[in-house]
Amino acid sequence: MRARQEEFERTLLHPRAARAEHSRGRARPEEPDPIRTAFQRDRDRVLHSKPFRRLKGKTQVFLSPEGDHYRTRMTHTLEVSQIGRTLARSLRLNEDLVEATALAHDLGHTPFGHAGEDALRRFVPEFHHARQSLRVVDRLARSGQGLNLTDEVREGILRHTKGLGPILPADGPVDHGSLEAEVVRVADLVAYVNHDLDDAARAGLLADSAPPETVAEHLRRSYGARIDFCVRSILDATDLDRAPHLALPAPLERLLEEARDFLYANVYRHPLVATELQKARGILCALWEKVEADPGPFLGEAGGPLDRGVPLRTAIADFLAGMTDAFALTLFERLVLPKRWYAGPW
C-alpha cells in the first residue's frame, strides 16, 4: 500500500514537490510503515496527540465568548489544513506534508491566544509559539518522548509564522523551506484574516471602525466566497514551472496586508478585547509566580521535567503554554483566589 502511494507521488506530483520516499528522515530512525507514507504517519501522530486535542480549549482571539460559533485554536487549525490541502492538490504538491504541517503548526500556542504568549515573554523573552510548537512535537508530546516527526514537517512548523512581516519575502522558498511550507504559511494567513474578520463582525466590533475600501468590499462577499476568492487568486497567479515559489497577485496581497493591519489596529487592540486579554495576561503571570515559588507540586514528580534536568524557567513555560484556557482559570482560582471556609458551629 505504501509503495503504491509513493509511486503515485513519483508519477503525479510536480517535479519540485516533496516526496515522502525522499524525506530527510527523523531524529530517531524508524522502520517504514507498511501502509502509510512518512508524511501520513506524521499527520496521524499529530491528529491523535494530546496537544492537538487541547487546541479545542485554547483561545483564537475572543476569550470565553458568549456564542458557539466563534473560532478556537482548533477550528483555526482545521481551516488552515483545509485551505492548505486545496492549494496543494491544485498545485500538485504533497498534500500529506501540507496537512501534517498545518495540523501541527499551532501546537505550542499558549492559553488565551497571543495574550498568553505576551505574558510568558515577560519571564522568557525568547518564547515564541512557533518554536514552542516544535518543542512540543520534539520533546513534550507522548509524555516527553516527542512525536519524532520528519524534518520536512518540523521545518514547516518553524517557518509558518509571519506576524506583521512580508507574506512572501522576495527571496522565496530559501526563507521558508519547501513549497509545502510556503503553502501552510499562506493558508494560515488566509484563514486567520478571514475568520477573525468574520468573528469580529459577529461580535459587533466593526461597527465603530471604517475598514479600508478593499477590506470593506471583501466583507460584502459571503464567507465562502471570500475564501474562494483568495484561493483562486493564488492558484491563478502561481506557475511553479516558471517561478520558484507561490505567487500572490498584487490585489490579493494588498487585501491581505490591509486586512491584517486593520485587524491588529481595530480588533486585536479593541478595548473590549484588550480588557479581557489583559486579565488573561495577569492570570498567567500570577500562575508563573506561584509555580516558580513552589515548583514541586507541579513539576517535581518522578520522571518529570525537573527530574530530567530541564531548567526551571523552561519547565514552567512548558507547563503554562500547554494549558487550556479552562485549566489555567481553574488553577488560578485554586491557587490565587480566596476560598470560603467554615470553622465549625458558632
mmCIF file of C-alpha atoms in Angstrom:
data_model
loop_
_atom_site.group_PDB
_atom_site.id
_atom_site.type_symbol
_atom_site.label_atom_id
_atom_site.label_comp_id
_atom_site.label_asym_id
_atom_site.label_seq_id
_atom_site.Cartn_x
_atom_site.Cartn_y
_atom_site.Cartn_z
ATOM 1 C CA MET A 1 0.000 0.000 0.000
ATOM 2 C CA ARG A 2 2.749 2.479 0.925
ATOM 3 C CA ALA A 3 4.700 1.589 -2.199
ATOM 4 C CA ARG A 4 1.665 2.359 -4.375
ATOM 5 C CA GLN A 5 1.235 5.734 -2.744
ATOM 6 C CA GLU A 6 4.908 6.551 -3.200
ATOM 7 C CA GLU A 7 4.587 5.570 -6.857
ATOM 8 C CA PHE A 8 1.606 7.922 -7.097
ATOM 9 C CA GLU A 9 3.787 10.717 -5.724
ATOM 10 C CA ARG A 10 6.577 9.958 -8.200
ATOM 11 C CA THR A 11 4.166 9.912 -11.131
ATOM 12 C CA LEU A 12 1.661 12.676 -10.461
ATOM 13 C CA LEU A 13 3.206 15.299 -8.182
ATOM 14 C CA HIS A 14 5.010 18.339 -9.526
ATOM 15 C CA PRO A 15 8.753 17.755 -10.041
ATOM 16 C CA ARG A 16 9.505 20.225 -7.236
ATOM 17 C CA ALA A 17 7.015 18.758 -4.771
ATOM 18 C CA ALA A 18 8.299 16.968 -1.675
ATOM 19 C CA ARG A 19 8.187 13.184 -1.871
ATOM 20 C CA ALA A 20 7.802 11.060 1.219
ATOM 21 C CA GLU A 21 10.212 8.391 -0.002
ATOM 22 C CA HIS A 22 12.919 11.071 -0.265
ATOM 23 C CA SER A 23 12.272 12.546 3.172
ATOM 24 C CA ARG A 24 15.335 13.691 5.086
ATOM 25 C CA GLY A 25 14.095 11.383 7.820
ATOM 26 C CA ARG A 26 13.533 11.567 11.551
ATOM 27 C CA ALA A 27 15.793 12.287 14.516
ATOM 28 C CA ARG A 28 15.279 8.676 15.596
ATOM 29 C CA PRO A 29 15.197 6.340 12.569
ATOM 30 C CA GLU A 30 12.149 4.079 12.269
ATOM 31 C CA GLU A 31 11.127 1.201 10.066
ATOM 32 C CA PRO A 32 8.769 2.325 7.258
ATOM 33 C CA ASP A 33 5.078 1.768 7.843
ATOM 34 C CA PRO A 34 3.601 -0.887 5.524
ATOM 35 C CA ILE A 35 0.507 1.210 4.764
ATOM 36 C CA ARG A 36 1.270 4.901 5.230
ATOM 37 C CA THR A 37 3.940 7.181 3.835
ATOM 38 C CA ALA A 38 6.224 9.059 6.218
ATOM 39 C CA PHE A 39 4.179 12.254 5.959
ATOM 40 C CA GLN A 40 0.908 10.385 6.507
ATOM 41 C CA ARG A 41 2.335 8.902 9.704
ATOM 42 C CA ASP A 42 3.266 12.400 10.837
ATOM 43 C CA ARG A 43 -0.261 13.642 10.175
ATOM 44 C CA ASP A 44 -1.784 10.775 12.148
ATOM 45 C CA ARG A 45 0.602 11.226 15.080
ATOM 46 C CA VAL A 46 -0.326 14.885 15.355
ATOM 47 C CA LEU A 47 -4.046 14.216 14.979
ATOM 48 C CA HIS A 48 -4.077 11.616 17.778
ATOM 49 C CA SER A 49 -1.846 13.570 20.177
ATOM 50 C CA LYS A 50 -2.981 15.198 23.417
ATOM 51 C CA PRO A 51 -1.557 18.624 22.478
ATOM 52 C CA PHE A 52 -3.753 18.583 19.372
ATOM 53 C CA ARG A 53 -6.866 17.754 21.408
ATOM 54 C CA ARG A 54 -6.127 20.628 23.773
ATOM 55 C CA LEU A 55 -6.390 23.138 20.918
ATOM 56 C CA LYS A 56 -10.175 22.996 21.252
ATOM 57 C CA GLY A 57 -9.841 24.722 24.628
ATOM 58 C CA LYS A 58 -7.468 27.498 23.562
ATOM 59 C CA THR A 59 -8.497 30.994 22.525
ATOM 60 C CA GLN A 60 -8.097 32.186 18.958
ATOM 61 C CA VAL A 61 -8.976 35.872 19.503
ATOM 62 C CA PHE A 62 -12.057 36.131 21.701
ATOM 63 C CA LEU A 63 -11.691 34.968 25.287
ATOM 64 C CA SER A 64 -14.695 32.975 26.551
ATOM 65 C CA PRO A 65 -17.134 34.463 24.010
ATOM 66 C CA GLU A 66 -20.879 34.116 24.518
ATOM 67 C CA GLY A 67 -21.673 32.099 21.418
ATOM 68 C CA ASP A 68 -20.961 28.707 19.946
ATOM 69 C CA HIS A 69 -19.641 29.822 16.583
ATOM 70 C CA TYR A 70 -16.501 31.774 17.449
ATOM 71 C CA ARG A 71 -13.244 30.185 16.385
ATOM 72 C CA THR A 72 -10.908 28.389 18.750
ATOM 73 C CA ARG A 73 -7.319 27.433 18.066
ATOM 74 C CA MET A 74 -8.657 24.033 16.967
ATOM 75 C CA THR A 75 -11.082 25.378 14.380
ATOM 76 C CA HIS A 76 -8.401 27.743 13.086
ATOM 77 C CA THR A 77 -6.056 24.793 12.640
ATOM 78 C CA LEU A 78 -8.675 22.824 10.729
ATOM 79 C CA GLU A 79 -9.367 25.775 8.441
ATOM 80 C CA VAL A 80 -5.646 26.184 7.711
ATOM 81 C CA SER A 81 -5.489 22.482 6.901
ATOM 82 C CA GLN A 82 -8.444 22.661 4.503
ATOM 83 C CA ILE A 83 -7.152 25.712 2.637
ATOM 84 C CA GLY A 84 -3.655 24.246 2.514
ATOM 85 C CA ARG A 85 -4.849 20.910 1.151
ATOM 86 C CA THR A 86 -6.878 22.620 -1.570
ATOM 87 C CA LEU A 87 -3.854 24.664 -2.655
ATOM 88 C CA ALA A 88 -1.529 21.661 -2.511
ATOM 89 C CA ARG A 89 -3.788 19.396 -4.527
ATOM 90 C CA SER A 90 -4.379 22.036 -7.182
ATOM 91 C CA LEU A 91 -0.644 22.776 -7.494
ATOM 92 C CA ARG A 92 0.301 19.062 -7.443
ATOM 93 C CA LEU A 93 2.266 19.489 -4.230
ATOM 94 C CA ASN A 94 2.416 16.969 -1.387
ATOM 95 C CA GLU A 95 -0.968 17.215 0.292
ATOM 96 C CA ASP A 96 0.022 14.903 3.165
ATOM 97 C CA LEU A 97 3.006 17.079 4.076
ATOM 98 C CA VAL A 98 0.855 20.204 3.978
ATOM 99 C CA GLU A 99 -1.821 18.586 6.145
ATOM 100 C CA ALA A 100 0.648 17.302 8.739
ATOM 101 C CA THR A 101 2.336 20.696 8.973
ATOM 102 C CA ALA A 102 -0.945 22.590 9.172
ATOM 103 C CA LEU A 103 -2.316 20.369 11.939
ATOM 104 C CA ALA A 104 0.884 20.788 13.976
ATOM 105 C CA HIS A 105 1.690 24.432 13.325
ATOM 106 C CA ASP A 106 -0.026 25.870 16.432
ATOM 107 C CA LEU A 107 0.523 23.078 18.976
ATOM 108 C CA GLY A 108 2.758 25.391 21.015
ATOM 109 C CA HIS A 109 0.242 28.191 21.353
ATOM 110 C CA THR A 110 -0.479 29.336 24.886
ATOM 111 C CA PRO A 111 -3.879 29.620 26.532
ATOM 112 C CA PHE A 112 -5.616 32.947 25.914
ATOM 113 C CA GLY A 113 -4.078 33.367 22.465
ATOM 114 C CA HIS A 114 -1.316 35.895 21.917
ATOM 115 C CA ALA A 115 -2.030 37.472 25.312
ATOM 116 C CA GLY A 116 -0.721 34.282 26.902
ATOM 117 C CA GLU A 117 2.366 34.451 24.728
ATOM 118 C CA ASP A 118 2.940 38.068 25.782
ATOM 119 C CA ALA A 119 2.700 37.023 29.436
ATOM 120 C CA LEU A 120 5.289 34.262 29.075
ATOM 121 C CA ARG A 121 7.668 36.628 27.295
ATOM 122 C CA ARG A 122 7.874 38.684 30.473
ATOM 123 C CA PHE A 123 9.703 35.744 32.013
ATOM 124 C CA VAL A 124 11.143 34.090 28.888
ATOM 125 C CA PRO A 125 11.824 36.892 26.365
ATOM 126 C CA GLU A 126 12.735 34.431 23.622
ATOM 127 C CA PHE A 127 9.451 32.496 23.892
ATOM 128 C CA HIS A 128 7.655 32.163 20.546
ATOM 129 C CA HIS A 129 4.723 29.933 19.708
ATOM 130 C CA ALA A 130 6.323 28.510 16.534
ATOM 131 C CA ARG A 131 9.449 27.429 18.409
ATOM 132 C CA GLN A 132 7.240 26.094 21.194
ATOM 133 C CA SER A 133 5.228 24.096 18.648
ATOM 134 C CA LEU A 134 8.463 22.495 17.509
ATOM 135 C CA ARG A 135 9.391 21.802 21.124
ATOM 136 C CA VAL A 136 6.007 20.144 21.671
ATOM 137 C CA VAL A 137 6.472 17.696 18.797
ATOM 138 C CA ASP A 138 10.170 17.128 19.562
ATOM 139 C CA ARG A 139 10.248 16.942 23.358
ATOM 140 C CA LEU A 140 6.913 17.248 25.140
ATOM 141 C CA ALA A 141 4.253 15.132 23.427
ATOM 142 C CA ARG A 142 3.816 11.476 24.389
ATOM 143 C CA SER A 143 4.978 12.040 27.968
ATOM 144 C CA GLY A 144 8.293 13.552 26.939
ATOM 145 C CA GLN A 145 9.108 11.178 24.084
ATOM 146 C CA GLY A 146 8.027 13.574 21.346
ATOM 147 C CA LEU A 147 6.332 12.590 18.088
ATOM 148 C CA ASN A 148 9.584 12.054 16.151
ATOM 149 C CA LEU A 149 8.244 13.813 13.057
ATOM 150 C CA THR A 150 10.077 14.113 9.755
ATOM 151 C CA ASP A 151 12.407 17.039 9.182
ATOM 152 C CA GLU A 152 10.099 18.411 6.490
ATOM 153 C CA VAL A 153 7.154 18.766 8.873
ATOM 154 C CA ARG A 154 9.376 20.192 11.598
ATOM 155 C CA GLU A 155 10.736 22.775 9.180
ATOM 156 C CA GLY A 156 7.237 23.791 8.102
ATOM 157 C CA ILE A 157 6.142 24.234 11.729
ATOM 158 C CA LEU A 158 9.049 26.542 12.467
ATOM 159 C CA ARG A 159 8.643 28.612 9.308
ATOM 160 C CA HIS A 160 4.877 29.106 9.196
ATOM 161 C CA THR A 161 4.763 32.326 11.179
ATOM 162 C CA LYS A 162 4.823 35.778 9.635
ATOM 163 C CA GLY A 163 3.355 38.297 12.131
ATOM 164 C CA LEU A 164 3.353 41.741 10.543
ATOM 165 C CA GLY A 165 6.231 40.909 8.208
ATOM 166 C CA PRO A 166 6.059 40.297 4.450
ATOM 167 C CA ILE A 167 3.730 37.485 3.448
ATOM 168 C CA LEU A 168 6.150 36.010 0.918
ATOM 169 C CA PRO A 169 9.605 37.660 1.028
ATOM 170 C CA ALA A 170 11.177 38.326 -2.342
ATOM 171 C CA ASP A 171 13.805 35.607 -1.944
ATOM 172 C CA GLY A 172 11.067 32.976 -1.977
ATOM 173 C CA PRO A 173 11.480 29.419 -0.726
ATOM 174 C CA VAL A 174 15.009 29.963 0.560
ATOM 175 C CA ASP A 175 13.418 31.704 3.542
ATOM 176 C CA HIS A 176 10.685 29.230 4.293
ATOM 177 C CA GLY A 177 11.816 25.852 3.118
ATOM 178 C CA SER A 178 9.749 23.617 0.896
ATOM 179 C CA LEU A 179 6.910 24.724 -1.336
ATOM 180 C CA GLU A 180 4.618 22.847 1.036
ATOM 181 C CA ALA A 181 5.853 25.033 3.903
ATOM 182 C CA GLU A 182 5.007 28.081 1.790
ATOM 183 C CA VAL A 183 1.506 26.710 1.262
ATOM 184 C CA VAL A 184 0.945 26.420 5.030
ATOM 185 C CA ARG A 185 2.341 29.912 5.595
ATOM 186 C CA VAL A 186 -0.086 31.405 3.073
ATOM 187 C CA ALA A 187 -3.025 29.218 4.175
ATOM 188 C CA ASP A 188 -2.507 30.348 7.781
ATOM 189 C CA LEU A 189 -2.779 33.994 6.765
ATOM 190 C CA VAL A 190 -5.792 33.448 4.504
ATOM 191 C CA ALA A 191 -7.545 31.525 7.282
ATOM 192 C CA TYR A 192 -6.979 33.883 10.184
ATOM 193 C CA VAL A 193 -7.550 37.124 8.270
ATOM 194 C CA ASN A 194 -10.894 35.874 7.006
ATOM 195 C CA HIS A 195 -12.172 34.129 10.119
ATOM 196 C CA ASP A 196 -11.010 36.856 12.506
ATOM 197 C CA LEU A 197 -12.867 39.434 10.402
ATOM 198 C CA ASP A 198 -15.885 37.120 10.472
ATOM 199 C CA ASP A 199 -15.738 36.724 14.258
ATOM 200 C CA ALA A 200 -15.165 40.461 14.754
ATOM 201 C CA ALA A 201 -18.252 41.256 12.689
ATOM 202 C CA ARG A 202 -20.275 38.709 14.684
ATOM 203 C CA ALA A 203 -19.089 40.350 17.917
ATOM 204 C CA GLY A 204 -20.077 43.823 16.689
ATOM 205 C CA LEU A 205 -16.508 45.139 16.780
ATOM 206 C CA LEU A 206 -16.558 46.517 13.239
ATOM 207 C CA ALA A 207 -19.496 48.869 13.795
ATOM 208 C CA ASP A 208 -17.344 51.745 15.074
ATOM 209 C CA SER A 209 -14.470 51.391 12.607
ATOM 210 C CA ALA A 210 -14.093 52.011 8.903
ATOM 211 C CA PRO A 211 -12.045 49.305 7.185
ATOM 212 C CA PRO A 212 -10.151 50.211 4.011
ATOM 213 C CA GLU A 213 -12.326 50.039 0.914
ATOM 214 C CA THR A 214 -10.593 46.871 -0.300
ATOM 215 C CA VAL A 215 -11.440 45.171 3.005
ATOM 216 C CA ALA A 216 -14.983 46.563 3.081
ATOM 217 C CA GLU A 217 -15.599 45.237 -0.429
ATOM 218 C CA HIS A 218 -14.213 41.835 0.598
ATOM 219 C CA LEU A 219 -16.555 41.745 3.606
ATOM 220 C CA ARG A 220 -19.555 42.232 1.339
ATOM 221 C CA ARG A 221 -18.917 38.744 -0.058
ATOM 222 C CA SER A 222 -20.198 35.655 1.741
ATOM 223 C CA TYR A 223 -17.626 33.896 3.920
ATOM 224 C CA GLY A 224 -17.253 31.028 1.458
ATOM 225 C CA ALA A 225 -16.827 33.469 -1.426
ATOM 226 C CA ARG A 226 -14.033 35.249 0.480
ATOM 227 C CA ILE A 227 -12.052 32.043 0.912
ATOM 228 C CA ASP A 228 -12.750 31.021 -2.674
ATOM 229 C CA PHE A 229 -11.522 34.397 -3.950
ATOM 230 C CA CYS A 230 -8.244 34.089 -2.026
ATOM 231 C CA VAL A 231 -7.582 30.503 -3.101
ATOM 232 C CA ARG A 232 -8.445 31.121 -6.754
ATOM 233 C CA SER A 233 -6.290 34.246 -6.840
ATOM 234 C CA ILE A 234 -3.265 32.330 -5.537
ATOM 235 C CA LEU A 235 -3.787 29.467 -7.972
ATOM 236 C CA ASP A 236 -4.280 31.794 -10.946
ATOM 237 C CA ALA A 237 -1.060 33.674 -10.157
ATOM 238 C CA THR A 238 1.171 30.695 -9.350
ATOM 239 C CA ASP A 239 3.153 28.931 -12.068
ATOM 240 C CA LEU A 240 5.630 26.532 -10.483
ATOM 241 C CA ASP A 241 7.033 25.596 -13.893
ATOM 242 C CA ARG A 242 8.324 29.137 -14.366
ATOM 243 C CA ALA A 243 8.647 30.633 -10.889
ATOM 244 C CA PRO A 244 10.453 29.334 -7.792
ATOM 245 C CA HIS A 245 7.640 29.882 -5.304
ATOM 246 C CA LEU A 246 3.970 30.612 -4.749
ATOM 247 C CA ALA A 247 2.700 33.923 -6.071
ATOM 248 C CA LEU A 248 0.241 36.386 -4.617
ATOM 249 C CA PRO A 249 -1.235 38.748 -7.191
ATOM 250 C CA ALA A 250 -0.867 42.379 -6.153
ATOM 251 C CA PRO A 251 -4.601 42.929 -5.437
ATOM 252 C CA LEU A 252 -4.752 39.913 -3.102
ATOM 253 C CA GLU A 253 -1.502 40.803 -1.371
ATOM 254 C CA ARG A 254 -2.779 44.335 -0.782
ATOM 255 C CA LEU A 255 -6.106 42.991 0.506
ATOM 256 C CA LEU A 256 -4.481 40.546 2.933
ATOM 257 C CA GLU A 257 -1.973 43.085 4.234
ATOM 258 C CA GLU A 258 -4.618 45.796 4.695
ATOM 259 C CA ALA A 259 -6.980 43.329 6.362
ATOM 260 C CA ARG A 260 -4.224 42.088 8.651
ATOM 261 C CA ASP A 261 -3.190 45.642 9.594
ATOM 262 C CA PHE A 262 -6.842 46.555 10.184
ATOM 263 C CA LEU A 263 -7.288 43.557 12.493
ATOM 264 C CA TYR A 264 -4.215 44.457 14.543
ATOM 265 C CA ALA A 265 -5.293 48.086 14.884
ATOM 266 C CA ASN A 266 -9.044 47.710 15.353
ATOM 267 C CA VAL A 267 -9.838 44.184 16.564
ATOM 268 C CA TYR A 268 -6.904 42.665 18.441
ATOM 269 C CA ARG A 269 -6.406 46.010 20.247
ATOM 270 C CA HIS A 270 -10.107 46.869 20.565
ATOM 271 C CA PRO A 271 -10.836 47.990 24.163
ATOM 272 C CA LEU A 272 -13.362 45.194 24.738
ATOM 273 C CA VAL A 273 -10.872 42.566 23.569
ATOM 274 C CA ALA A 274 -7.837 44.196 25.177
ATOM 275 C CA THR A 275 -9.512 44.458 28.585
ATOM 276 C CA GLU A 276 -10.246 40.745 28.750
ATOM 277 C CA LEU A 277 -6.849 39.774 27.389
ATOM 278 C CA GLN A 278 -5.132 41.983 29.955
ATOM 279 C CA LYS A 279 -6.920 39.951 32.627
ATOM 280 C CA ALA A 280 -5.662 36.788 30.933
ATOM 281 C CA ARG A 281 -2.088 38.092 30.986
ATOM 282 C CA GLY A 282 -2.492 38.741 34.692
ATOM 283 C CA ILE A 283 -3.690 35.175 35.269
ATOM 284 C CA LEU A 284 -0.659 33.617 33.575
ATOM 285 C CA CYS A 285 1.762 35.980 35.305
ATOM 286 C CA ALA A 286 0.238 35.089 38.674
ATOM 287 C CA LEU A 287 0.458 31.374 37.867
ATOM 288 C CA TRP A 288 4.107 31.741 36.869
ATOM 289 C CA GLU A 289 4.937 33.363 40.198
ATOM 290 C CA LYS A 290 3.074 30.678 42.158
ATOM 291 C CA VAL A 291 4.741 27.795 40.308
ATOM 292 C CA GLU A 292 8.179 29.394 40.467
ATOM 293 C CA ALA A 293 7.855 29.915 44.223
ATOM 294 C CA ASP A 294 6.944 26.249 44.824
ATOM 295 C CA PRO A 295 7.553 24.127 41.689
ATOM 296 C CA GLY A 296 7.458 20.760 43.417
ATOM 297 C CA PRO A 297 3.710 20.076 43.304
ATOM 298 C CA PHE A 298 3.576 20.909 39.593
ATOM 299 C CA LEU A 299 6.914 19.872 38.124
ATOM 300 C CA GLY A 300 8.705 17.771 40.707
ATOM 301 C CA GLU A 301 7.215 14.308 40.162
ATOM 302 C CA ALA A 302 9.494 11.352 39.451
ATOM 303 C CA GLY A 303 10.354 11.399 35.773
ATOM 304 C CA GLY A 304 9.020 14.952 35.486
ATOM 305 C CA PRO A 305 10.851 17.852 33.850
ATOM 306 C CA LEU A 306 12.900 18.848 36.888
ATOM 307 C CA ASP A 307 13.806 15.214 37.496
ATOM 308 C CA ARG A 308 15.047 15.084 33.886
ATOM 309 C CA GLY A 309 17.195 18.174 34.354
ATOM 310 C CA VAL A 310 15.016 20.642 32.434
ATOM 311 C CA PRO A 311 15.833 24.201 33.601
ATOM 312 C CA LEU A 312 13.135 25.584 35.881
ATOM 313 C CA ARG A 313 12.304 28.526 33.627
ATOM 314 C CA THR A 314 11.850 26.241 30.616
ATOM 315 C CA ALA A 315 9.775 23.755 32.615
ATOM 316 C CA ILE A 316 7.394 26.465 33.836
ATOM 317 C CA ALA A 317 6.988 27.841 30.306
ATOM 318 C CA ASP A 318 6.207 24.343 29.011
ATOM 319 C CA PHE A 319 3.695 23.779 31.815
ATOM 320 C CA LEU A 320 1.838 27.050 31.303
ATOM 321 C CA ALA A 321 1.943 27.021 27.499
ATOM 322 C CA GLY A 322 0.368 23.573 27.434
ATOM 323 C CA MET A 323 -2.694 24.613 29.425
ATOM 324 C CA THR A 324 -6.140 25.216 28.005
ATOM 325 C CA ASP A 325 -7.949 28.413 28.959
ATOM 326 C CA ALA A 326 -10.210 26.470 31.332
ATOM 327 C CA PHE A 327 -7.335 24.678 33.071
ATOM 328 C CA ALA A 328 -5.476 27.965 33.609
ATOM 329 C CA LEU A 329 -8.595 29.616 35.024
ATOM 330 C CA THR A 330 -9.275 26.683 37.356
ATOM 331 C CA LEU A 331 -5.690 26.583 38.621
ATOM 332 C CA PHE A 332 -5.692 30.352 39.137
ATOM 333 C CA GLU A 333 -8.894 30.096 41.147
ATOM 334 C CA ARG A 334 -7.407 27.329 43.289
ATOM 335 C CA LEU A 335 -4.030 28.974 43.902
ATOM 336 C CA VAL A 336 -4.815 32.685 43.993
ATOM 337 C CA LEU A 337 -8.434 33.467 44.793
ATOM 338 C CA PRO A 338 -9.596 33.284 48.432
ATOM 339 C CA LYS A 339 -11.976 30.474 49.295
ATOM 340 C CA ARG A 340 -14.979 30.367 51.574
ATOM 341 C CA TRP A 341 -14.319 28.371 54.713
ATOM 342 C CA TYR A 342 -16.274 27.216 57.712
ATOM 343 C CA ALA A 343 -14.723 26.988 61.155
ATOM 344 C CA GLY A 344 -17.363 24.898 62.845
ATOM 345 C CA PRO A 345 -20.519 25.606 64.872
ATOM 346 C CA TRP A 346 -20.922 29.190 66.007
#
